[in-house]
Amino acid sequence: MTADTIAALPSGMIERARAVIRLNIQALQALEGAIDDSLARACDIIMGRPGYVVVTGMGKSGHIGGKIAATLASTGTNAFFVHPAEMSHGDLGMLRHDTTLLAISNSGESRELRDPLIFCQREGIPVIGMTQRPSSFLGRNAQVTLAMPQVAEACPEGLAPTTSTLMTLALGDALAMVLMDRRGFSREAFGLHHPGGKLGMSLQSVGDWMGDAHAPAPTVGHAATFAEVVSAITAGRKGAVAVLSDDGQLVGVITDGDVRRAFTRDIAALTAADVMTRDPKVVGPDARMSDAVDILTQNRISTLFVVVEGRPAAIIHIAELMQAGYVA
């Protein structure tokens, strides 16, 4: 059986895929061992500069560079990606005196990087280089070189960047995470940068969810009649109403379920105080939305009042959260 025949068999394809994964694992292990104080020096440069980190790279290095820039920007380090060829046609103006250039090239000899590197040398803009060849043009013109070990590509011809791009991605993640730690970047700050998606939504505050034009919470006084309670719940369209004391403080809540259970009694004589559930679960506007979801799900309730200084400001209904994606 020929090598081509073996490669066409499912078992041959599976073994080839596993061999690629093994090469990638070996490359990452080699990269881990190669990390030295150059990464700390690169972080010091970035932390000491008030401007953006401008990331650049050609080809596959550019694709990885775009992801690294996005990771930096989302974790507290202002960054964006610029194509090196575009820099030679006017975009060098994005390299201000307070910026740092993070240049990526496996060989370190990409001709498109030469103009940006020469410009940075002339303007005194520090360059952090990522390359497998510290003695390359990039390595010689970088203030700090993050050198990656020279390992075999998974491509059988050694042509398509594979293990090298994986190492670059991992090294960029390592740099971003160290910077994130240095800045003390919090979950709350992460949430501000990620308002979309389930993770971002869970990190938002209840106040963010309410917004500036939230509907007021439906309320009744504690002496309200049963008919007034039903009317308020219907008008509020949230399945619940807040019961207030004479001075406007929240003292209880009445839900649709409470109303149904009240029909076993003489409803003509009932007041809101007779029907309400005292000491209801509440949340403040500064709480995370994930906290509000936890209160609703753990207590198996469908409504939660947002309270400011003891007064109900808004009402959260679990159906709304499910529709918006806060709850799966």
mmCIF file of C-alpha atoms in Angstrom:
data_model
loop_
_atom_site.group_PDB
_atom_site.id
_atom_site.type_symbol
_atom_site.label_atom_id
_atom_site.label_comp_id
_atom_site.label_asym_id
_atom_site.label_seq_id
_atom_site.Cartn_x
_atom_site.Cartn_y
_atom_site.Cartn_z
ATOM 1 C CA MET A 1 0.000 0.000 0.000
ATOM 2 C CA THR A 2 1.488 3.346 -1.063
ATOM 3 C CA ALA A 3 1.888 6.391 1.146
ATOM 4 C CA ASP A 4 -0.769 8.218 -0.906
ATOM 5 C CA THR A 5 -3.213 5.354 -0.338
ATOM 6 C CA ILE A 6 -2.560 5.357 3.410
ATOM 7 C CA ALA A 7 -3.040 9.131 3.541
ATOM 8 C CA ALA A 8 -6.453 8.759 1.876
ATOM 9 C CA LEU A 9 -7.701 6.277 4.452
ATOM 10 C CA PRO A 10 -9.632 7.559 7.498
ATOM 11 C CA SER A 11 -6.986 6.079 9.797
ATOM 12 C CA GLY A 12 -4.248 7.853 7.851
ATOM 13 C CA MET A 13 -6.045 11.207 8.036
ATOM 14 C CA ILE A 14 -6.663 10.793 11.754
ATOM 15 C CA GLU A 15 -3.003 10.001 12.417
ATOM 16 C CA ARG A 16 -1.897 12.984 10.326
ATOM 17 C CA ALA A 17 -4.195 15.290 12.290
ATOM 18 C CA ARG A 18 -2.864 13.922 15.561
ATOM 19 C CA ALA A 19 0.702 14.412 14.352
ATOM 20 C CA VAL A 20 -0.064 18.091 13.664
ATOM 21 C CA ILE A 21 -1.471 18.490 17.162
ATOM 22 C CA ARG A 22 1.615 16.859 18.652
ATOM 23 C CA LEU A 23 3.861 19.252 16.733
ATOM 24 C CA ASN A 24 1.814 22.178 18.027
ATOM 25 C CA ILE A 25 2.076 20.903 21.604
ATOM 26 C CA GLN A 26 5.841 20.527 21.242
ATOM 27 C CA ALA A 27 6.071 24.050 19.814
ATOM 28 C CA LEU A 28 4.135 25.519 22.739
ATOM 29 C CA GLN A 29 6.285 23.603 25.216
ATOM 30 C CA ALA A 30 9.397 24.981 23.521
ATOM 31 C CA LEU A 31 7.898 28.488 23.634
ATOM 32 C CA GLU A 32 7.150 28.153 27.337
ATOM 33 C CA GLY A 33 10.780 27.302 28.006
ATOM 34 C CA ALA A 34 11.970 30.228 25.882
ATOM 35 C CA ILE A 35 10.094 32.918 27.847
ATOM 36 C CA ASP A 36 12.621 35.161 29.566
ATOM 37 C CA ASP A 37 12.969 38.688 30.937
ATOM 38 C CA SER A 38 12.434 40.158 27.471
ATOM 39 C CA LEU A 39 8.685 39.779 28.054
ATOM 40 C CA ALA A 40 8.949 41.734 31.304
ATOM 41 C CA ARG A 41 10.938 44.449 29.515
ATOM 42 C CA ALA A 42 8.319 44.599 26.760
ATOM 43 C CA CYS A 43 5.611 45.067 29.396
ATOM 44 C CA ASP A 44 7.628 47.819 31.053
ATOM 45 C CA ILE A 45 7.880 49.681 27.754
ATOM 46 C CA ILE A 46 4.134 49.419 27.090
ATOM 47 C CA MET A 47 3.213 50.367 30.652
ATOM 48 C CA GLY A 48 5.517 53.374 30.474
ATOM 49 C CA ARG A 49 4.023 54.755 27.258
ATOM 50 C CA PRO A 50 0.752 56.756 27.335
ATOM 51 C CA GLY A 51 -0.155 56.077 23.709
ATOM 52 C CA TYR A 52 -1.542 53.118 21.826
ATOM 53 C CA VAL A 53 0.201 49.875 21.013
ATOM 54 C CA VAL A 54 0.185 49.687 17.227
ATOM 55 C CA VAL A 55 0.409 46.075 16.059
ATOM 56 C CA THR A 56 1.605 45.208 12.569
ATOM 57 C CA GLY A 57 2.553 42.152 10.584
ATOM 58 C CA MET A 58 2.354 40.792 7.050
ATOM 59 C CA GLY A 59 0.414 37.778 5.808
ATOM 60 C CA LYS A 60 -0.422 35.175 8.433
ATOM 61 C CA SER A 61 1.514 37.214 11.005
ATOM 62 C CA GLY A 62 -0.865 40.073 10.227
ATOM 63 C CA HIS A 63 -3.908 37.918 10.840
ATOM 64 C CA ILE A 64 -2.479 36.871 14.203
ATOM 65 C CA GLY A 65 -1.510 40.477 14.895
ATOM 66 C CA GLY A 66 -5.094 41.596 14.432
ATOM 67 C CA LYS A 67 -6.212 39.110 17.046
ATOM 68 C CA ILE A 68 -3.449 40.170 19.443
ATOM 69 C CA ALA A 69 -4.441 43.831 19.042
ATOM 70 C CA ALA A 70 -8.064 42.945 19.769
ATOM 71 C CA THR A 71 -7.079 40.966 22.868
ATOM 72 C CA LEU A 72 -4.917 43.812 24.147
ATOM 73 C CA ALA A 73 -7.675 46.360 23.570
ATOM 74 C CA SER A 74 -10.308 44.255 25.332
ATOM 75 C CA THR A 75 -8.143 43.690 28.405
ATOM 76 C CA GLY A 76 -7.074 47.221 29.236
ATOM 77 C CA THR A 77 -4.192 47.986 26.837
ATOM 78 C CA ASN A 78 -5.205 50.425 24.114
ATOM 79 C CA ALA A 79 -4.181 48.848 20.815
ATOM 80 C CA PHE A 80 -5.099 48.579 17.149
ATOM 81 C CA PHE A 81 -3.733 46.819 14.070
ATOM 82 C CA VAL A 82 -2.297 48.589 11.001
ATOM 83 C CA HIS A 83 -1.267 46.771 7.827
ATOM 84 C CA PRO A 84 2.455 47.390 7.224
ATOM 85 C CA ALA A 85 2.012 48.077 3.512
ATOM 86 C CA GLU A 86 -0.565 50.760 4.304
ATOM 87 C CA MET A 87 1.956 52.399 6.615
ATOM 88 C CA SER A 88 4.216 53.035 3.632
ATOM 89 C CA HIS A 89 1.368 54.913 1.968
ATOM 90 C CA GLY A 90 0.446 57.398 4.662
ATOM 91 C CA ASP A 91 -0.537 55.352 7.688
ATOM 92 C CA LEU A 92 2.829 55.922 9.320
ATOM 93 C CA GLY A 93 1.057 58.986 10.666
ATOM 94 C CA MET A 94 -0.680 56.633 13.117
ATOM 95 C CA LEU A 95 2.679 56.084 14.814
ATOM 96 C CA ARG A 96 2.718 59.066 17.134
ATOM 97 C CA HIS A 97 5.585 59.815 19.495
ATOM 98 C CA ASP A 98 3.753 58.293 22.453
ATOM 99 C CA THR A 99 2.924 54.982 20.747
ATOM 100 C CA THR A 100 4.693 51.617 20.798
ATOM 101 C CA LEU A 101 5.038 49.415 17.720
ATOM 102 C CA LEU A 102 4.568 45.669 18.142
ATOM 103 C CA ALA A 103 5.926 44.174 14.904
ATOM 104 C CA ILE A 104 5.453 40.501 14.042
ATOM 105 C CA SER A 105 7.425 38.543 11.467
ATOM 106 C CA ASN A 106 8.472 34.907 11.688
ATOM 107 C CA SER A 107 11.536 35.490 9.522
ATOM 108 C CA GLY A 108 12.041 39.053 10.683
ATOM 109 C CA GLU A 109 12.810 40.032 7.094
ATOM 110 C CA SER A 110 9.379 40.941 5.696
ATOM 111 C CA ARG A 111 10.124 43.785 3.324
ATOM 112 C CA GLU A 112 6.822 45.526 4.159
ATOM 113 C CA LEU A 113 8.080 46.056 7.727
ATOM 114 C CA ARG A 114 11.209 47.944 6.708
ATOM 115 C CA ASP A 115 9.584 51.353 6.265
ATOM 116 C CA PRO A 116 7.766 51.262 9.639
ATOM 117 C CA LEU A 117 10.909 50.052 11.414
ATOM 118 C CA ILE A 118 13.102 52.730 9.865
ATOM 119 C CA PHE A 119 10.477 55.361 10.686
ATOM 120 C CA CYS A 120 10.388 54.253 14.324
ATOM 121 C CA GLN A 121 14.175 54.392 14.563
ATOM 122 C CA ARG A 122 14.177 57.933 13.181
ATOM 123 C CA GLU A 123 11.319 59.133 15.400
ATOM 124 C CA GLY A 124 12.437 57.415 18.609
ATOM 125 C CA ILE A 125 9.362 55.152 18.808
ATOM 126 C CA PRO A 126 10.148 51.918 20.658
ATOM 127 C CA VAL A 127 9.658 48.674 18.740
ATOM 128 C CA ILE A 128 8.820 45.312 20.278
ATOM 129 C CA GLY A 129 9.524 42.523 17.830
ATOM 130 C CA MET A 130 8.117 38.988 17.679
ATOM 131 C CA THR A 131 10.240 36.710 15.518
ATOM 132 C CA GLN A 132 12.036 33.376 15.388
ATOM 133 C CA ARG A 133 15.207 35.125 14.231
ATOM 134 C CA PRO A 134 16.558 37.719 16.677
ATOM 135 C CA SER A 135 19.449 38.514 14.299
ATOM 136 C CA SER A 136 17.016 39.520 11.522
ATOM 137 C CA PHE A 137 16.287 43.074 10.387
ATOM 138 C CA LEU A 138 13.347 43.160 12.807
ATOM 139 C CA GLY A 139 15.421 41.796 15.667
ATOM 140 C CA ARG A 140 18.204 44.319 15.062
ATOM 141 C CA ASN A 141 15.771 47.239 14.977
ATOM 142 C CA ALA A 142 13.647 46.253 17.967
ATOM 143 C CA GLN A 143 14.225 47.688 21.401
ATOM 144 C CA VAL A 144 13.011 44.361 22.799
ATOM 145 C CA THR A 145 12.771 41.116 20.843
ATOM 146 C CA LEU A 146 10.371 38.418 21.955
ATOM 147 C CA ALA A 147 12.216 35.517 20.349
ATOM 148 C CA MET A 148 10.300 32.361 19.557
ATOM 149 C CA PRO A 149 12.096 29.015 19.294
ATOM 150 C CA GLN A 150 12.753 27.665 15.815
ATOM 151 C CA VAL A 151 10.542 24.624 15.418
ATOM 152 C CA ALA A 152 9.348 22.668 12.407
ATOM 153 C CA GLU A 153 6.138 23.770 10.720
ATOM 154 C CA ALA A 154 3.336 21.223 10.575
ATOM 155 C CA CYS A 155 3.161 21.819 6.829
ATOM 156 C CA PRO A 156 5.010 18.864 5.231
ATOM 157 C CA GLU A 157 6.839 21.218 2.876
ATOM 158 C CA GLY A 158 7.643 23.646 5.678
ATOM 159 C CA LEU A 159 5.888 26.412 3.775
ATOM 160 C CA ALA A 160 2.485 27.223 5.302
ATOM 161 C CA PRO A 161 2.837 28.947 8.700
ATOM 162 C CA THR A 162 1.307 26.589 11.263
ATOM 163 C CA THR A 163 3.271 25.969 14.441
ATOM 164 C CA SER A 164 4.909 29.384 14.081
ATOM 165 C CA THR A 165 1.565 31.216 13.989
ATOM 166 C CA LEU A 166 0.323 29.202 16.945
ATOM 167 C CA MET A 167 3.384 30.254 18.964
ATOM 168 C CA THR A 168 2.869 33.875 17.936
ATOM 169 C CA LEU A 169 -0.750 33.750 19.044
ATOM 170 C CA ALA A 170 0.178 32.163 22.374
ATOM 171 C CA LEU A 171 2.964 34.675 22.956
ATOM 172 C CA GLY A 172 0.580 37.541 22.217
ATOM 173 C CA ASP A 173 -1.934 36.118 24.678
ATOM 174 C CA ALA A 174 0.796 35.791 27.304
ATOM 175 C CA LEU A 175 1.830 39.425 26.791
ATOM 176 C CA ALA A 176 -1.789 40.612 26.997
ATOM 177 C CA MET A 177 -2.521 38.644 30.169
ATOM 178 C CA VAL A 178 0.625 39.877 31.936
ATOM 179 C CA LEU A 179 -0.330 43.449 31.032
ATOM 180 C CA MET A 180 -3.870 42.786 32.238
ATOM 181 C CA ASP A 181 -2.462 41.664 35.592
ATOM 182 C CA ARG A 182 -0.149 44.674 35.775
ATOM 183 C CA ARG A 183 -3.056 47.046 35.221
ATOM 184 C CA GLY A 184 -5.320 45.305 37.719
ATOM 185 C CA PHE A 185 -7.969 45.052 35.012
ATOM 186 C CA SER A 186 -11.182 43.982 36.743
ATOM 187 C CA ARG A 187 -14.258 41.990 35.745
ATOM 188 C CA GLU A 188 -16.232 45.230 35.826
ATOM 189 C CA ALA A 189 -13.824 46.900 33.400
ATOM 190 C CA PHE A 190 -13.972 43.816 31.194
ATOM 191 C CA GLY A 191 -17.760 44.109 31.196
ATOM 192 C CA LEU A 192 -17.555 47.741 30.051
ATOM 193 C CA HIS A 193 -15.519 46.587 27.042
ATOM 194 C CA HIS A 194 -17.866 43.657 26.325
ATOM 195 C CA PRO A 195 -21.456 44.948 26.530
ATOM 196 C CA GLY A 196 -22.601 42.414 23.933
ATOM 197 C CA GLY A 197 -22.915 38.671 24.403
ATOM 198 C CA LYS A 198 -23.938 36.686 27.444
ATOM 199 C CA LEU A 199 -20.670 37.288 29.316
ATOM 200 C CA GLY A 200 -20.772 41.032 28.780
ATOM 201 C CA MET A 201 -24.416 41.255 29.728
ATOM 202 C CA SER A 202 -23.848 39.340 32.968
ATOM 203 C CA LEU A 203 -21.106 41.802 33.924
ATOM 204 C CA GLN A 204 -23.303 44.841 33.325
ATOM 205 C CA SER A 205 -24.810 46.553 36.317
ATOM 206 C CA VAL A 206 -28.524 46.574 37.020
ATOM 207 C CA GLY A 207 -28.381 50.349 36.537
ATOM 208 C CA ASP A 208 -26.946 49.841 33.028
ATOM 209 C CA TRP A 209 -29.800 47.467 32.265
ATOM 210 C CA MET A 210 -32.375 49.999 33.528
ATOM 211 C CA GLY A 211 -31.014 52.812 31.367
ATOM 212 C CA ASP A 212 -32.321 56.358 31.470
ATOM 213 C CA ALA A 213 -35.850 55.616 30.259
ATOM 214 C CA HIS A 214 -36.844 52.600 32.343
ATOM 215 C CA ALA A 215 -40.495 52.171 33.183
ATOM 216 C CA PRO A 216 -41.330 53.058 36.786
ATOM 217 C CA ALA A 217 -42.158 50.204 39.112
ATOM 218 C CA PRO A 218 -45.911 49.637 39.585
ATOM 219 C CA THR A 219 -46.863 50.481 43.180
ATOM 220 C CA VAL A 220 -49.822 50.627 45.543
ATOM 221 C CA GLY A 221 -50.165 51.830 49.089
ATOM 222 C CA HIS A 222 -50.400 49.274 51.873
ATOM 223 C CA ALA A 223 -54.058 50.251 52.452
ATOM 224 C CA ALA A 224 -55.040 49.839 48.792
ATOM 225 C CA THR A 225 -58.130 47.730 48.092
ATOM 226 C CA PHE A 226 -57.946 44.368 46.404
ATOM 227 C CA ALA A 227 -59.456 45.877 43.253
ATOM 228 C CA GLU A 228 -56.771 48.577 43.217
ATOM 229 C CA VAL A 229 -54.071 45.910 43.568
ATOM 230 C CA VAL A 230 -55.416 43.944 40.599
ATOM 231 C CA SER A 231 -55.667 47.119 38.536
ATOM 232 C CA ALA A 232 -52.071 48.118 39.343
ATOM 233 C CA ILE A 233 -50.696 44.677 38.435
ATOM 234 C CA THR A 234 -52.618 44.750 35.161
ATOM 235 C CA ALA A 235 -51.403 48.254 34.297
ATOM 236 C CA GLY A 236 -47.791 47.431 35.185
ATOM 237 C CA ARG A 237 -47.769 44.356 32.908
ATOM 238 C CA LYS A 238 -45.015 42.703 34.954
ATOM 239 C CA GLY A 239 -47.102 40.319 37.018
ATOM 240 C CA ALA A 240 -46.301 42.061 40.286
ATOM 241 C CA VAL A 241 -46.776 45.297 42.201
ATOM 242 C CA ALA A 242 -44.741 46.901 44.984
ATOM 243 C CA VAL A 243 -46.543 47.729 48.227
ATOM 244 C CA LEU A 244 -45.450 50.969 49.867
ATOM 245 C CA SER A 245 -45.639 52.317 53.398
ATOM 246 C CA ASP A 246 -47.026 55.778 54.061
ATOM 247 C CA ASP A 247 -43.558 57.282 53.562
ATOM 248 C CA GLY A 248 -42.981 55.501 50.229
ATOM 249 C CA GLN A 249 -40.748 52.677 51.463
ATOM 250 C CA LEU A 250 -41.066 49.197 50.002
ATOM 251 C CA VAL A 251 -42.730 46.923 52.561
ATOM 252 C CA GLY A 252 -43.974 44.073 50.401
ATOM 253 C CA VAL A 253 -44.776 42.687 46.978
ATOM 254 C CA ILE A 254 -47.918 41.190 45.477
ATOM 255 C CA THR A 255 -47.651 38.838 42.498
ATOM 256 C CA ASP A 256 -50.193 37.229 40.222
ATOM 257 C CA GLY A 257 -49.897 34.124 42.380
ATOM 258 C CA ASP A 258 -50.735 36.064 45.519
ATOM 259 C CA VAL A 259 -53.841 37.425 43.789
ATOM 260 C CA ARG A 260 -55.014 33.954 42.763
ATOM 261 C CA ARG A 261 -54.521 32.600 46.267
ATOM 262 C CA ALA A 262 -56.484 35.543 47.716
ATOM 263 C CA PHE A 263 -59.654 34.393 45.971
ATOM 264 C CA THR A 264 -60.082 31.738 48.642
ATOM 265 C CA ARG A 265 -60.810 34.596 51.066
ATOM 266 C CA ASP A 266 -63.299 37.469 51.229
ATOM 267 C CA ILE A 267 -61.605 39.741 48.688
ATOM 268 C CA ALA A 268 -63.969 42.631 49.369
ATOM 269 C CA ALA A 269 -62.409 43.081 52.795
ATOM 270 C CA LEU A 270 -58.786 42.590 51.776
ATOM 271 C CA THR A 271 -56.157 45.321 51.527
ATOM 272 C CA ALA A 272 -52.718 45.192 49.937
ATOM 273 C CA ALA A 273 -51.149 44.618 53.368
ATOM 274 C CA ASP A 274 -53.321 41.512 53.813
ATOM 275 C CA VAL A 275 -52.192 39.945 50.524
ATOM 276 C CA MET A 276 -48.572 41.017 50.164
ATOM 277 C CA THR A 277 -45.412 39.011 50.774
ATOM 278 C CA ARG A 278 -43.297 40.882 53.282
ATOM 279 C CA ASP A 279 -39.531 41.416 52.998
ATOM 280 C CA PRO A 280 -39.366 40.676 49.273
ATOM 281 C CA LYS A 281 -36.109 39.932 47.447
ATOM 282 C CA VAL A 282 -34.630 43.135 46.036
ATOM 283 C CA VAL A 283 -31.499 44.301 44.257
ATOM 284 C CA GLY A 284 -29.687 47.638 44.000
ATOM 285 C CA PRO A 285 -28.738 49.424 40.753
ATOM 286 C CA ASP A 286 -25.017 48.848 41.378
ATOM 287 C CA ALA A 287 -25.383 45.063 41.511
ATOM 288 C CA ARG A 288 -24.277 42.983 38.525
ATOM 289 C CA MET A 289 -26.957 41.566 36.285
ATOM 290 C CA SER A 290 -25.536 38.131 37.084
ATOM 291 C CA ASP A 291 -26.459 38.766 40.731
ATOM 292 C CA ALA A 292 -30.028 39.640 39.730
ATOM 293 C CA VAL A 293 -30.277 36.469 37.649
ATOM 294 C CA ASP A 294 -28.965 34.405 40.576
ATOM 295 C CA ILE A 295 -31.572 35.871 42.958
ATOM 296 C CA LEU A 296 -34.383 35.111 40.517
ATOM 297 C CA THR A 297 -33.299 31.569 39.691
ATOM 298 C CA GLN A 298 -32.176 30.467 43.148
ATOM 299 C CA ASN A 299 -35.377 31.707 44.789
ATOM 300 C CA ARG A 300 -37.573 30.505 41.913
ATOM 301 C CA ILE A 301 -39.260 33.860 41.510
ATOM 302 C CA SER A 302 -40.141 35.677 38.313
ATOM 303 C CA THR A 303 -39.953 39.326 39.416
ATOM 304 C CA LEU A 304 -37.358 41.349 41.292
ATOM 305 C CA PHE A 305 -37.626 44.974 42.358
ATOM 306 C CA VAL A 306 -34.725 47.384 41.953
ATOM 307 C CA VAL A 307 -34.619 49.513 45.096
ATOM 308 C CA VAL A 308 -32.929 52.875 45.628
ATOM 309 C CA GLU A 309 -32.869 54.162 49.209
ATOM 310 C CA GLY A 310 -35.674 51.788 50.124
ATOM 311 C CA ARG A 311 -37.956 52.894 47.303
ATOM 312 C CA PRO A 312 -38.766 50.723 44.248
ATOM 313 C CA ALA A 313 -37.275 52.231 41.093
ATOM 314 C CA ALA A 314 -37.865 49.471 38.552
ATOM 315 C CA ILE A 315 -38.920 45.871 38.234
ATOM 316 C CA ILE A 316 -37.014 43.060 36.535
ATOM 317 C CA HIS A 317 -38.993 40.175 35.068
ATOM 318 C CA ILE A 318 -37.256 36.919 34.230
ATOM 319 C CA ALA A 319 -39.141 36.645 30.934
ATOM 320 C CA GLU A 320 -37.490 39.875 29.767
ATOM 321 C CA LEU A 321 -34.076 38.544 30.761
ATOM 322 C CA MET A 322 -34.676 35.330 28.860
ATOM 323 C CA GLN A 323 -35.755 37.258 25.777
ATOM 324 C CA ALA A 324 -32.661 39.470 25.988
ATOM 325 C CA GLY A 325 -30.308 36.512 26.476
ATOM 326 C CA TYR A 326 -29.409 37.043 30.119
ATOM 327 C CA VAL A 327 -30.918 33.687 31.023
ATOM 328 C CA ALA A 328 -30.539 30.574 28.873
#
